[in-house]
Amino acid sequence: MLLAEQILNGAQFGIMLFLLAAGLTLVFGIMGLINLAHGSLYMIGAFTAAWAGNATGSFAAALAIGMVVTAVVGMAIEAAVLRRLYARDHLDQVVATFGLILFFNEAATWLFGRQPLFAAVPPWLAGSVELLPGVPYPAYRLAIIAVGLLVALLLYLLVARTRLGMLIRAGSSDREMVRALGVDIRLIYTVVFGLGALLAGLAGVMAGPVFSVQVGMGEQVLILTFVVIIIGGIGSVRGAFVGALLVGMVDTLTRAFLPGLLKTLMSTSEADAIGGGASSMAVYVLMAAILLWRPRGLFPAHG
Amino acid sequence: MARLTRERCLLLAGLVLILAYPWGAAAVGQPFLVGLGTRVLIMGLAAASLDLAVGFGGMVSFGHAAFFGIGGYAVGILAFHAHEETAFLGLVPGSNLALVVWPAAVGLAGVAALAIGALSLRTAGVHFIMITLAFAQMLFFLFVSLKVYGGDDGLSFRPRNILPGLDTRDDMSFYYVVAVLLILFLILARRLLDARFGVALRGVRENERRLAALGIRPYGIKLAAFTLSGAVAGLAGALMANQARFVSPELLHWTKSGDLLIMVILGGLGTLYGAVLGAAVLILLETGLAAWTEHWMIVLGPILVALILFARGGLWGVLTGRHRP
């Protein structure tokens, strides 16, 4: 029963990672930009939503404000800074976006203080649902899973079936040719970046009631998001989906069960310490193993 | 006599500045400045070692803090066992002797770099960045979980490592120990880069296939450079542990790897000396801004962005009038 619950927790965390990874993989796989500040967008979504939720008492308002503000901030930094970096070395992108992280973290500290903000679960999702007899599960977490699956479907349809998706895919293989065909590729990039930011904001809004809303929350999840993208294969939305679920499951399950397993072998405090360390390491071991086995990830996008 | 180029003038000025600095600090009556200078030189050594891998070998390691941290923990753990009079893993007795501990730190970091490099070099590009990060994160969490050595909180220890004939507890003497090691490393690295090995290394960065066609195996060259780079980062970590008399998992955190990359890029990729300049500029900016306002990062962030956008080729490139190829 505990196992079923932890598997759902793993799926819910994985879905959250997918929302972040989807935006990052659009930007990274299509525009070739390593955006370390993607985690900051997630943080902005969480902070603005928590603030708006506390101010208005309405989850819908929190959701709307969180997503809109994040998308606007995302498009603003694209236009002001990141646009100049597409043609640059990955290293320049790493440093410039690292600078953005410093800025956003400090700005958040300045505006909201160092104490974590409280974000409420909407009342109509506050209860729990009995999925299997005897296994109650929080409705809010189930809602996260549902929203994530819906976004995955919409994103798939957008990229594979629409004209915008076609232009995005074309732009990733030959930017100049798309421009020569009379398409405003700059605008498309800004829109795609805004879309990625919106997804990061959505993840942040939904994460608020589950994790703590505080400065630095973006970086913890950012690294895991990069792990997801690398495992899945850069530029592949399908890879991001599979990678996210894999990472979410491995991270959650090792955290839940590894210390317990170790307790059968050694003393409790040692098992907690080593189990904690080993479960934090687990996703990185997974990534290293997958890269050694398939150096381009599970679903490489190009060839 | 060597021709007096702009770069040579700068190097001479830098050398004079490094050697005269502690006197200047003492003259203005601010002894803490000596410690600050020592930190600049140590991070400069770490950044210059990273530049060997990134700037010359094209291997963008986002996990170099791992080697820095291994070097630091070698010092911390050996000092811990020397104090407790126990043995590491029941086998290796502790020690406070620099001539024992520092080579051990370099060796351990080198072995770790050899192992991580051997695996990571099977990938390239962004994947290489991420796999080096993954290994560094594994080591970070390993040290977090080692409660014996302080876990999260880190490990402090009393005396600095002992060098025969020198009082390393004196900040001025320790500064000069670090300065001499940095200068020696820069001379050796310059010679190595100008030798056959360095030419081959840059060849690998430019075009691996062509080099392979010439009969030089790129893998071995890259692995050798990566190992050397990691070993020297380990030395820097050992020095940093001595400077602070404290080690913690923070030494291996990914933001430390990010800091090192920023120093290298700020100074100028593939310029060697630029990395030291980058370290100095970043640390002085941080210290200066932190003294001015609590929210210094809100200023530092945009400065970094602006430097990347407008000072292409790094500060060393701007100073020498040479730009990135």
mmCIF file of N, CA, C and O in Angstrom, chain A residues 126-159:
data_model
loop_
_atom_site.group_PDB
_atom_site.id
_atom_site.type_symbol
_atom_site.label_atom_id
_atom_site.label_comp_id
_atom_site.label_asym_id
_atom_site.label_seq_id
_atom_site.Cartn_x
_atom_site.Cartn_y
_atom_site.Cartn_z
ATOM 1 N N ALA A 126 -8.738 19.865 -1.512
ATOM 2 C CA ALA A 126 -8.047 19.665 -0.243
ATOM 3 C C ALA A 126 -8.152 18.229 0.276
ATOM 4 O O ALA A 126 -7.285 17.763 1.001
ATOM 5 N N GLY A 127 -9.188 17.509 -0.109
ATOM 6 C CA GLY A 127 -9.401 16.176 0.440
ATOM 7 C C GLY A 127 -8.522 15.127 -0.205
ATOM 8 O O GLY A 127 -7.532 15.435 -0.869
ATOM 9 N N SER A 128 -8.868 13.873 0.051
ATOM 10 C CA SER A 128 -8.131 12.821 -0.630
ATOM 11 C C SER A 128 -9.117 11.864 -1.300
ATOM 12 O O SER A 128 -10.296 11.820 -0.974
ATOM 13 N N VAL A 129 -8.606 11.131 -2.246
ATOM 14 C CA VAL A 129 -9.420 10.232 -3.049
ATOM 15 C C VAL A 129 -8.966 8.809 -2.761
ATOM 16 O O VAL A 129 -7.763 8.558 -2.657
ATOM 17 N N GLU A 130 -9.900 7.902 -2.623
ATOM 18 C CA GLU A 130 -9.519 6.513 -2.382
ATOM 19 C C GLU A 130 -9.377 5.796 -3.727
ATOM 20 O O GLU A 130 -10.360 5.443 -4.373
ATOM 21 N N LEU A 131 -8.124 5.645 -4.157
ATOM 22 C CA LEU A 131 -7.888 5.082 -5.488
ATOM 23 C C LEU A 131 -8.121 3.579 -5.503
ATOM 24 O O LEU A 131 -8.843 3.039 -6.334
ATOM 25 N N LEU A 132 -7.436 2.900 -4.587
ATOM 26 C CA LEU A 132 -7.652 1.472 -4.372
ATOM 27 C C LEU A 132 -8.261 1.362 -2.991
ATOM 28 O O LEU A 132 -8.082 2.264 -2.189
ATOM 29 N N PRO A 133 -8.974 0.301 -2.699
ATOM 30 C CA PRO A 133 -9.516 0.181 -1.348
ATOM 31 C C PRO A 133 -8.395 0.287 -0.316
ATOM 32 O O PRO A 133 -7.404 -0.444 -0.400
ATOM 33 N N GLY A 134 -8.514 1.231 0.618
ATOM 34 C CA GLY A 134 -7.510 1.370 1.670
ATOM 35 C C GLY A 134 -6.320 2.211 1.291
ATOM 36 O O GLY A 134 -5.374 2.323 2.063
ATOM 37 N N VAL A 135 -6.304 2.793 0.080
ATOM 38 C CA VAL A 135 -5.194 3.661 -0.301
ATOM 39 C C VAL A 135 -5.720 5.059 -0.609
ATOM 40 O O VAL A 135 -6.002 5.380 -1.766
ATOM 41 N N PRO A 136 -5.854 5.912 0.404
ATOM 42 C CA PRO A 136 -6.271 7.284 0.125
ATOM 43 C C PRO A 136 -5.098 8.064 -0.442
ATOM 44 O O PRO A 136 -3.950 7.818 -0.057
ATOM 45 N N TYR A 137 -5.383 8.972 -1.370
ATOM 46 C CA TYR A 137 -4.300 9.756 -1.962
ATOM 47 C C TYR A 137 -4.770 11.196 -2.107
ATOM 48 O O TYR A 137 -5.914 11.427 -2.520
ATOM 49 N N PRO A 138 -3.913 12.192 -1.764
ATOM 50 C CA PRO A 138 -4.356 13.591 -1.812
ATOM 51 C C PRO A 138 -4.859 13.966 -3.206
ATOM 52 O O PRO A 138 -4.198 13.703 -4.213
ATOM 53 N N ALA A 139 -6.026 14.609 -3.244
ATOM 54 C CA ALA A 139 -6.624 14.974 -4.525
ATOM 55 C C ALA A 139 -5.749 15.976 -5.268
ATOM 56 O O ALA A 139 -5.653 15.938 -6.499
ATOM 57 N N TYR A 140 -5.078 16.881 -4.500
ATOM 58 C CA TYR A 140 -4.273 17.905 -5.161
ATOM 59 C C TYR A 140 -3.142 17.282 -5.982
ATOM 60 O O TYR A 140 -2.871 17.688 -7.109
ATOM 61 N N ARG A 141 -2.522 16.254 -5.394
ATOM 62 C CA ARG A 141 -1.425 15.599 -6.130
ATOM 63 C C ARG A 141 -1.940 14.879 -7.369
ATOM 64 O O ARG A 141 -1.264 14.845 -8.404
ATOM 65 N N LEU A 142 -3.136 14.309 -7.253
ATOM 66 C CA LEU A 142 -3.725 13.671 -8.434
ATOM 67 C C LEU A 142 -3.994 14.712 -9.515
ATOM 68 O O LEU A 142 -3.779 14.461 -10.712
ATOM 69 N N ALA A 143 -4.444 15.908 -9.083
ATOM 70 C CA ALA A 143 -4.711 16.968 -10.048
ATOM 71 C C ALA A 143 -3.434 17.359 -10.784
ATOM 72 O O ALA A 143 -3.456 17.615 -11.997
ATOM 73 N N ILE A 144 -2.298 17.383 -10.055
ATOM 74 C CA ILE A 144 -1.021 17.709 -10.707
ATOM 75 C C ILE A 144 -0.721 16.693 -11.802
ATOM 76 O O ILE A 144 -0.348 17.044 -12.920
ATOM 77 N N ILE A 145 -0.937 15.408 -11.470
ATOM 78 C CA ILE A 145 -0.677 14.364 -12.465
ATOM 79 C C ILE A 145 -1.570 14.572 -13.687
ATOM 80 O O ILE A 145 -1.113 14.523 -14.835
ATOM 81 N N ALA A 146 -2.856 14.881 -13.440
ATOM 82 C CA ALA A 146 -3.794 15.062 -14.549
ATOM 83 C C ALA A 146 -3.397 16.248 -15.425
ATOM 84 O O ALA A 146 -3.355 16.142 -16.660
ATOM 85 N N VAL A 147 -3.067 17.372 -14.785
ATOM 86 C CA VAL A 147 -2.682 18.560 -15.551
ATOM 87 C C VAL A 147 -1.431 18.268 -16.382
ATOM 88 O O VAL A 147 -1.345 18.629 -17.561
ATOM 89 N N GLY A 148 -0.470 17.596 -15.763
ATOM 90 C CA GLY A 148 0.771 17.281 -16.472
ATOM 91 C C GLY A 148 0.517 16.425 -17.699
ATOM 92 O O GLY A 148 1.068 16.677 -18.780
ATOM 93 N N LEU A 149 -0.338 15.423 -17.555
ATOM 94 C CA LEU A 149 -0.629 14.555 -18.695
ATOM 95 C C LEU A 149 -1.334 15.338 -19.795
ATOM 96 O O LEU A 149 -1.036 15.171 -20.985
ATOM 97 N N LEU A 150 -2.241 16.237 -19.396
ATOM 98 C CA LEU A 150 -2.942 17.069 -20.366
ATOM 99 C C LEU A 150 -1.953 17.957 -21.121
ATOM 100 O O LEU A 150 -2.011 18.068 -22.360
ATOM 101 N N VAL A 151 -1.028 18.589 -20.376
ATOM 102 C CA VAL A 151 -0.030 19.448 -21.017
ATOM 103 C C VAL A 151 0.822 18.639 -21.987
ATOM 104 O O VAL A 151 1.116 19.086 -23.099
ATOM 105 N N ALA A 152 1.203 17.424 -21.576
ATOM 106 C CA ALA A 152 2.016 16.584 -22.446
ATOM 107 C C ALA A 152 1.282 16.339 -23.759
ATOM 108 O O ALA A 152 1.858 16.446 -24.849
ATOM 109 N N LEU A 153 -0.008 16.047 -23.674
ATOM 110 C CA LEU A 153 -0.802 15.772 -24.872
ATOM 111 C C LEU A 153 -0.889 17.019 -25.757
ATOM 112 O O LEU A 153 -0.645 16.961 -26.973
ATOM 113 N N LEU A 154 -1.214 18.163 -25.133
ATOM 114 C CA LEU A 154 -1.341 19.402 -25.899
ATOM 115 C C LEU A 154 -0.025 19.767 -26.579
ATOM 116 O O LEU A 154 0.004 20.185 -27.732
ATOM 117 N N LEU A 155 1.068 19.584 -25.838
ATOM 118 C CA LEU A 155 2.381 19.927 -26.377
ATOM 119 C C LEU A 155 2.711 19.038 -27.567
ATOM 120 O O LEU A 155 3.238 19.499 -28.586
ATOM 121 N N TYR A 156 2.372 17.755 -27.428
ATOM 122 C CA TYR A 156 2.615 16.838 -28.534
ATOM 123 C C TYR A 156 1.839 17.290 -29.768
ATOM 124 O O TYR A 156 2.383 17.371 -30.869
ATOM 125 N N LEU A 157 0.551 17.635 -29.565
ATOM 126 C CA LEU A 157 -0.271 18.075 -30.690
ATOM 127 C C LEU A 157 0.287 19.362 -31.287
ATOM 128 O O LEU A 157 0.363 19.515 -32.505
ATOM 129 N N LEU A 158 0.718 20.281 -30.407
ATOM 130 C CA LEU A 158 1.255 21.557 -30.879
ATOM 131 C C LEU A 158 2.489 21.349 -31.757
ATOM 132 O O LEU A 158 2.585 21.904 -32.857
ATOM 133 N N VAL A 159 3.426 20.521 -31.270
ATOM 134 C CA VAL A 159 4.680 20.365 -32.004
ATOM 135 C C VAL A 159 4.473 19.518 -33.253
ATOM 136 O O VAL A 159 5.009 19.813 -34.326
#
